[in-house]
Amino acid sequence: MSTSALPKSVDGMLELLNARGYFAERSLATVAYLSLRMGRPLFLEGEAGVGKTEIAKVLSAALGRKLIRLQCYEGLDVASAVYEWSSAAQMIAIRLAEAAGDTDREQLSSDIFAERFLIKRPLLQALEPDVAGAPVLLIDELDRADEAFEAYLLEILSDFQVTIPEFGTIKAPQPPIVIITSNRTREIHDALKRRCLYHWVDYPEAERELAIVKSRVPGISAKLSQQVVRFVQALRDQDFYKSPGVAETIDWATALTELDARSLTPQLVGDTLGALLKYQDDIARMQGDTLQKVLKDATSEN
Amino acid sequence: MTTIDHLNPPIGHMADNVVGFARALRAAGLPVGPGSVIDALSALQLIEIGHRADVYATLEAIFVKRHEHALIFAQAFDLFFRAAEDWKHMLDSVPLPDHAKKKPPPASRRVQEALAQPSMREEAQETEQQELRLSVSDKEILQRKDFAQMSAAEIAEVTRAIANMKLPQAELRTRRYQPDAKGLKLDMRRTLRSSLRTGGEIIDIRKLGRIEKPAPIVALLDISGSMSEYTRLFLHFLHAITDARKRVSVFLFGTRLTNVTRALRAKDPDEALASCSSSVEDWAGGTRIATSLHSFNKLWGRRVLGQGAIVLLISDGLEREADAKLAFEMDRLHRSCRRLIWLNPLLRYSGFEAKAQGIKMMLPHVDEFRPVHNLTSMEGLIEALSAPPPPHHMSRIRSAA
């Protein structure tokens, strides 16, 4: 991996992202640029599948930094997010000390709480120095973790340090690039948001989505990609429980090219709708007249 | 690209502008602290200030911390950075939300009322004397009296009783652990640490148990005209439980849905209720249950029902335009929560039958159907909340009617 320098301007940021096939809006590029320059975590909120996680991957690839990903879930605790002691190895160390007749308590306790018994989890890994520069730390779907974990993050995000009672405080020599994503399945506390730069990631407009589809699905014809994007954009205007995100658009376009489609037909759309809509109610609503109408609009001009 | 002259030198103006803008945002109801202003100033030094869109994105990332505030920010930004010369004038004309305007604090009415009473001094010892003054039978009557038929004094009494109601605190086992002697999971870390005291010999084994915490409660309260005699007391009830625990979300609906969770967080019940009613536009109007449930399901369902929430739907279910849509939305709501309890004051009538179309549509989709019109039934509700959830089918409880 080769390290690239941080972009010097918003335009530089846009270029950096574009070069990796991430077509960001200018506002998102501005915020990402600021987050790098100010050393602040970037908090991205938005519907599922609009490219929140993707930007972390792209940044890490473009800057040549290691990507450390922490996927949040309910019940995520310090042991699986930050560090854990390897009890088995510690037990063996104790037994060995015993066998050697070495029973100095002080010595024993400093021996078994040494760094070699420490299992480092994503957050602690992210604080470690790296030759390529500080890593990109992706804290994905923070809304899935519970409030207690969120509160724990406050210390890490403002001071970039972790305190381990038996060991001491570990501080990052250079703060990692932190990207936090949330799908808003619950509200994140203001205290955490205050430490971050906040940005709401919206669905892209047609033109940008077309560029994304073309870059991600190389084999797709111009006509089909246009129809796909227009169809998806029209779906987002419908009152669905879950509107399709960009990720779904790419899936669908890929599915259609796999089927050698040249143009959208009712039959084709009906068969592959599951790539776009993920709720039975939504699919049921798209049958019949609604489907015909949306399809007609999407395929009319070209 | 628009050039904003007043953001360029002479030096010092930029700071003034950002501070002024932050003040305007604060007046418009955004939580903007001094820390953000400093952040904004240092961020602006990193970008090209001539580029309006970048300035916008920068300030937005710092001042807006909730998606809902983005619109207010957009309007404020447009107004504020419209022209260099008259921004000071603009600041004065930024429309203030109602709560920012000076008005007497909500407690003053109570204070006035209290002062107007000749027997004010006796009121001071009221807490102790209350118990004595109410004979057992009086209390009994009050317990069973319908909220709709109470006098103002009785309502005050009931409000006080509601404020003292205690919800069970722990009814949901989380996936987190804490030290617990009776727990089932071995706590290796603490066991090893304590073993060091005995030179590595493990004598006492430490355990971990699951943390229990209150389940989130989501209340959907009907504030239409037919419910008007009850809404205030229910709000008191909801305020009392919001006060006691963290995860309570409250929504009011008539013809539209309003989230009043934040408004209810105010400590003082009168203040909370006042800010609640000022945020609602359709007080005591018609009912559109299906539409309100639809917007709840779409906008809020995934955000507040995620952690095994119990839903309290407080409504009389009287809706004329009941159709398949209502059944559909009820079904969706039912499937997204752990337990759906419908509280209906109409159940107080012993001969009550589910004749109205709306009620018929809704009934198949609730786990419990309870009357709630007097103190006894409210207490019954609290008991029910602490009981383990019934199996997922409708059980009708009519005991307290």
Coordinates of N, CA and C in Angstrom, one line a residue, chain A residues 10 26-27 30-31 33-34 37-38 40 74-77 83 85 87 90-91 94-95 98 105 108-109 112-113 143 146-149 165-166 184-187 190 193-194 196-198 200 239-242 279 281, chain B residues 31 39 42-43 46-48 51 53-54 57-58 60-62 64-68 174-176 188-189 192-193 195-202 213 247 262 294 297-298 300 302-304 306-307 328 332 335-336:
Chain A
V10 N -11.3 21.1 -1.3 CA -12.5 20.4 -1.5 C -12.5 19.7 -2.9
R26 N -20.9 17.5 -3.8 CA -19.9 18.5 -3.3 C -20.0 18.7 -1.8
S27 N -21.2 18.7 -1.3 CA -21.3 19.0 0.1 C -20.7 17.8 0.9
T30 N -17.0 18.2 0.8 CA -16.6 19.3 1.7 C -16.4 18.8 3.2
V31 N -17.5 18.1 3.6 CA -17.5 17.6 5.0 C -16.4 16.6 5.2
Y33 N -13.6 16.4 3.6 CA -12.3 17.1 3.6 C -12.1 17.8 4.9
L34 N -13.1 18.4 5.4 CA -13.0 19.1 6.7 C -12.6 18.1 7.8
R37 N -9.0 17.4 7.7 CA -8.2 18.5 8.1 C -8.3 18.8 9.5
M38 N -9.5 18.7 10.1 CA -9.7 19.1 11.4 C -9.5 18.0 12.4
R40 N -11.6 15.6 13.0 CA -12.8 15.3 13.7 C -13.5 14.1 13.0
E74 N -26.5 -4.9 19.0 CA -27.0 -4.7 20.4 C -26.2 -5.6 21.3
G75 N -25.8 -5.0 22.4 CA -25.0 -5.8 23.4 C -23.5 -5.8 23.1
L76 N -23.1 -5.0 22.1 CA -21.6 -4.8 21.8 C -21.0 -4.2 23.1
D77 N -20.0 -4.9 23.6 CA -19.4 -4.4 24.8 C -17.9 -4.2 24.7
Y83 N -10.9 -4.3 23.9 CA -9.8 -5.2 24.3 C -10.4 -6.3 25.2
W85 N -8.7 -9.7 27.8 CA -7.5 -10.4 28.3 C -7.6 -11.8 27.9
S87 N -7.6 -15.1 28.8 CA -7.5 -15.8 30.1 C -6.8 -17.1 30.0
Q90 N -3.2 -16.5 30.2 CA -2.9 -16.1 31.5 C -2.8 -17.2 32.5
M91 N -3.8 -18.1 32.4 CA -3.9 -19.3 33.3 C -2.6 -20.1 33.1
I94 N 0.2 -18.5 34.8 CA 0.2 -18.7 36.3 C 0.7 -20.1 36.7
R95 N 0.2 -21.1 35.9 CA 0.6 -22.5 36.2 C 2.1 -22.7 36.1
E98 N 3.8 -21.2 38.9 CA 3.7 -22.0 40.1 C 4.7 -23.2 40.0
R105 N 3.7 -12.4 44.3 CA 2.4 -11.9 43.8 C 2.6 -10.7 42.9
L108 N 3.9 -11.6 39.7 CA 3.0 -12.4 38.9 C 1.9 -11.5 38.2
S109 N 1.4 -10.5 39.0 CA 0.4 -9.7 38.5 C 0.9 -8.8 37.3
I112 N 1.3 -11.2 34.2 CA 0.1 -11.7 33.4 C -0.8 -10.6 32.9
F113 N -0.5 -9.3 33.3 CA -1.3 -8.3 32.6 C -0.3 -7.5 31.7
D143 N -26.2 3.1 15.5 CA -27.6 3.0 16.1 C -28.0 1.6 16.5
D146 N -26.1 -0.3 21.9 CA -27.0 0.4 22.9 C -26.3 1.6 23.5
E147 N -27.1 2.4 24.2 CA -26.6 3.7 24.7 C -25.4 3.6 25.5
A148 N -25.2 2.5 26.3 CA -24.0 2.3 27.1 C -22.8 2.3 26.3
F149 N -22.8 1.7 25.2 CA -21.6 1.6 24.3 C -21.3 3.0 23.7
P165 N -7.7 -0.7 33.1 CA -7.3 -0.6 34.5 C -6.0 -1.3 34.9
E166 N -5.8 -2.5 34.4 CA -4.6 -3.3 34.8 C -3.4 -2.9 34.1
R184 N -30.3 5.5 11.6 CA -31.4 6.2 12.4 C -32.5 5.2 12.8
T185 N -32.1 4.0 13.3 CA -33.1 3.1 13.9 C -33.3 3.6 15.3
R186 N -32.4 4.4 15.8 CA -32.7 5.2 17.0 C -31.9 6.4 17.0
E187 N -32.3 7.4 17.8 CA -31.5 8.6 17.8 C -30.2 8.5 18.6
D190 N -27.0 13.6 21.5 CA -26.4 14.8 21.0 C -24.9 15.0 21.4
K193 N -22.8 13.4 18.9 CA -22.9 14.1 17.6 C -22.1 15.4 17.7
R194 N -22.1 16.0 18.8 CA -21.4 17.3 19.0 C -19.9 17.1 18.7
C196 N -18.6 15.4 16.5 CA -18.4 15.0 15.1 C -18.9 16.1 14.1
L197 N -18.5 15.9 12.9 CA -19.1 16.7 11.8 C -20.2 15.9 11.3
Y198 N -21.4 16.5 11.2 CA -22.6 15.7 10.9 C -23.0 15.9 9.4
W200 N -26.0 14.5 6.5 CA -27.1 13.7 6.1 C -26.9 13.3 4.6
D239 N -44.7 6.0 -2.3 CA -44.8 6.0 -0.8 C -44.5 4.6 -0.3
F240 N -43.2 4.2 -0.4 CA -42.9 2.8 0.0 C -42.4 2.8 1.4
Y241 N -42.5 1.6 2.0 CA -42.0 1.4 3.4 C -40.5 1.5 3.4
K242 N -39.8 0.9 2.4 CA -38.4 1.1 2.2 C -38.0 1.3 0.8
Y279 N -39.6 -5.5 0.9 CA -40.7 -5.8 1.7 C -41.9 -6.3 0.8
D281 N -45.0 -6.1 1.2 CA -46.1 -5.1 1.0 C -45.7 -4.2 -0.1
Chain B
P31 N -29.9 23.8 18.7 CA -28.9 23.8 19.9 C -27.5 24.1 19.4
D39 N -15.5 25.9 16.4 CA -15.3 24.9 15.3 C -15.5 25.5 13.9
S42 N -12.7 27.8 12.8 CA -11.5 27.1 12.4 C -11.7 26.3 11.1
A43 N -13.0 25.8 10.9 CA -13.3 25.1 9.7 C -13.3 26.1 8.5
L46 N -10.2 26.6 6.6 CA -9.6 25.6 5.8 C -10.2 25.5 4.4
I47 N -11.3 26.2 4.1 CA -11.9 26.1 2.8 C -11.9 27.5 2.1
E48 N -12.3 27.5 0.9 CA -12.3 28.7 0.1 C -13.6 29.4 0.4
H51 N -16.5 30.4 -2.0 CA -17.4 29.4 -2.6 C -18.6 29.2 -1.7
A53 N -21.4 27.4 -1.8 CA -21.8 26.0 -1.5 C -20.9 25.3 -0.4
D54 N -19.6 25.6 -0.5 CA -18.7 25.0 0.5 C -18.9 25.6 1.9
A57 N -22.0 23.9 3.2 CA -21.8 22.6 3.7 C -21.0 22.5 5.0
T58 N -20.0 23.4 5.1 CA -19.2 23.5 6.3 C -20.0 23.9 7.5
E60 N -23.1 23.8 7.8 CA -24.2 22.8 8.1 C -23.6 21.6 8.9
A61 N -22.5 21.2 8.5 CA -21.9 20.0 9.2 C -21.6 20.3 10.6
I62 N -21.4 21.6 10.9 CA -21.0 21.9 12.3 C -22.2 22.3 13.1
V64 N -25.6 21.8 12.3 CA -26.8 20.9 12.3 C -26.4 19.5 12.8
K65 N -27.1 19.0 13.8 CA -26.7 17.7 14.3 C -27.9 16.7 14.2
R66 N -29.0 17.2 13.6 CA -30.1 16.4 13.3 C -30.7 16.7 12.0
H67 N -31.1 15.6 11.3 CA -31.6 15.8 9.9 C -32.8 16.8 9.9
E68 N -33.6 16.8 11.0 CA -34.8 17.6 11.1 C -34.5 19.1 11.0
T174 N -31.1 -7.5 28.7 CA -30.3 -7.1 27.5 C -29.3 -8.1 27.2
R175 N -28.5 -7.9 26.2 CA -27.4 -8.8 25.9 C -26.1 -8.4 26.5
R176 N -26.2 -7.5 27.5 CA -25.0 -7.1 28.1 C -24.9 -7.7 29.5
M188 N -14.1 -14.4 33.7 CA -12.7 -14.8 33.7 C -11.8 -13.7 34.2
R189 N -12.1 -12.5 33.7 CA -11.2 -11.4 34.0 C -11.1 -11.1 35.5
L192 N -9.6 -14.2 37.5 CA -8.1 -14.2 37.4 C -7.5 -13.1 38.3
R193 N -8.1 -11.9 38.3 CA -7.5 -10.9 39.1 C -7.6 -11.2 40.6
S195 N -7.6 -14.2 41.7 CA -6.8 -15.3 42.0 C -5.3 -14.9 42.3
L196 N -5.0 -13.7 41.8 CA -3.6 -13.2 42.1 C -3.3 -13.0 43.6
R197 N -4.4 -12.7 44.3 CA -4.3 -12.5 45.7 C -3.8 -13.7 46.4
T198 N -4.2 -14.9 45.8 CA -3.8 -16.1 46.5 C -2.7 -16.8 45.7
G199 N -1.9 -16.0 45.0 CA -0.8 -16.5 44.3 C -1.2 -17.4 43.1
G200 N -2.3 -17.1 42.5 CA -2.7 -17.8 41.3 C -3.6 -18.9 41.5
E201 N -4.0 -19.1 42.8 CA -4.9 -20.2 43.1 C -6.3 -19.7 43.0
I202 N -7.2 -20.3 42.2 CA -8.5 -19.8 42.0 C -9.4 -20.3 43.1
K213 N -33.1 -4.0 32.0 CA -33.4 -2.6 32.0 C -34.8 -2.4 31.5
R247 N -36.4 5.6 28.2 CA -36.8 5.3 26.9 C -38.3 5.3 26.7
R262 N -39.7 15.1 23.2 CA -38.8 16.1 23.8 C -39.5 17.1 24.7
H294 N -49.9 5.5 9.5 CA -49.0 5.3 8.4 C -47.8 6.2 8.6
N297 N -45.5 4.6 11.2 CA -44.8 3.4 10.7 C -43.7 3.7 9.7
K298 N -44.0 4.7 8.9 CA -43.0 5.1 7.9 C -41.8 5.9 8.5
W300 N -41.3 6.8 11.9 CA -40.7 6.6 13.3 C -40.6 5.1 13.7
R302 N -39.2 2.4 12.6 CA -37.9 1.8 12.7 C -37.0 2.4 13.7
R303 N -37.3 3.7 14.0 CA -36.4 4.4 14.9 C -36.7 4.2 16.4
V304 N -38.0 4.0 16.7 CA -38.3 3.9 18.1 C -38.7 2.6 18.6
G306 N -37.2 -0.3 17.7 CA -36.2 -1.2 17.5 C -35.8 -2.1 18.7
Q307 N -35.8 -1.6 19.9 CA -35.3 -2.4 21.0 C -36.4 -3.1 21.8
F328 N -54.3 -2.6 7.6 CA -53.0 -2.8 7.1 C -51.9 -2.1 8.0
R332 N -49.1 -3.7 10.4 CA -47.7 -3.4 10.4 C -47.1 -3.0 11.7
R335 N -46.7 -5.9 14.0 CA -45.6 -6.8 13.7 C -44.3 -6.1 14.0
S336 N -44.2 -4.8 14.2 CA -42.9 -4.2 14.4 C -42.7 -4.0 15.9

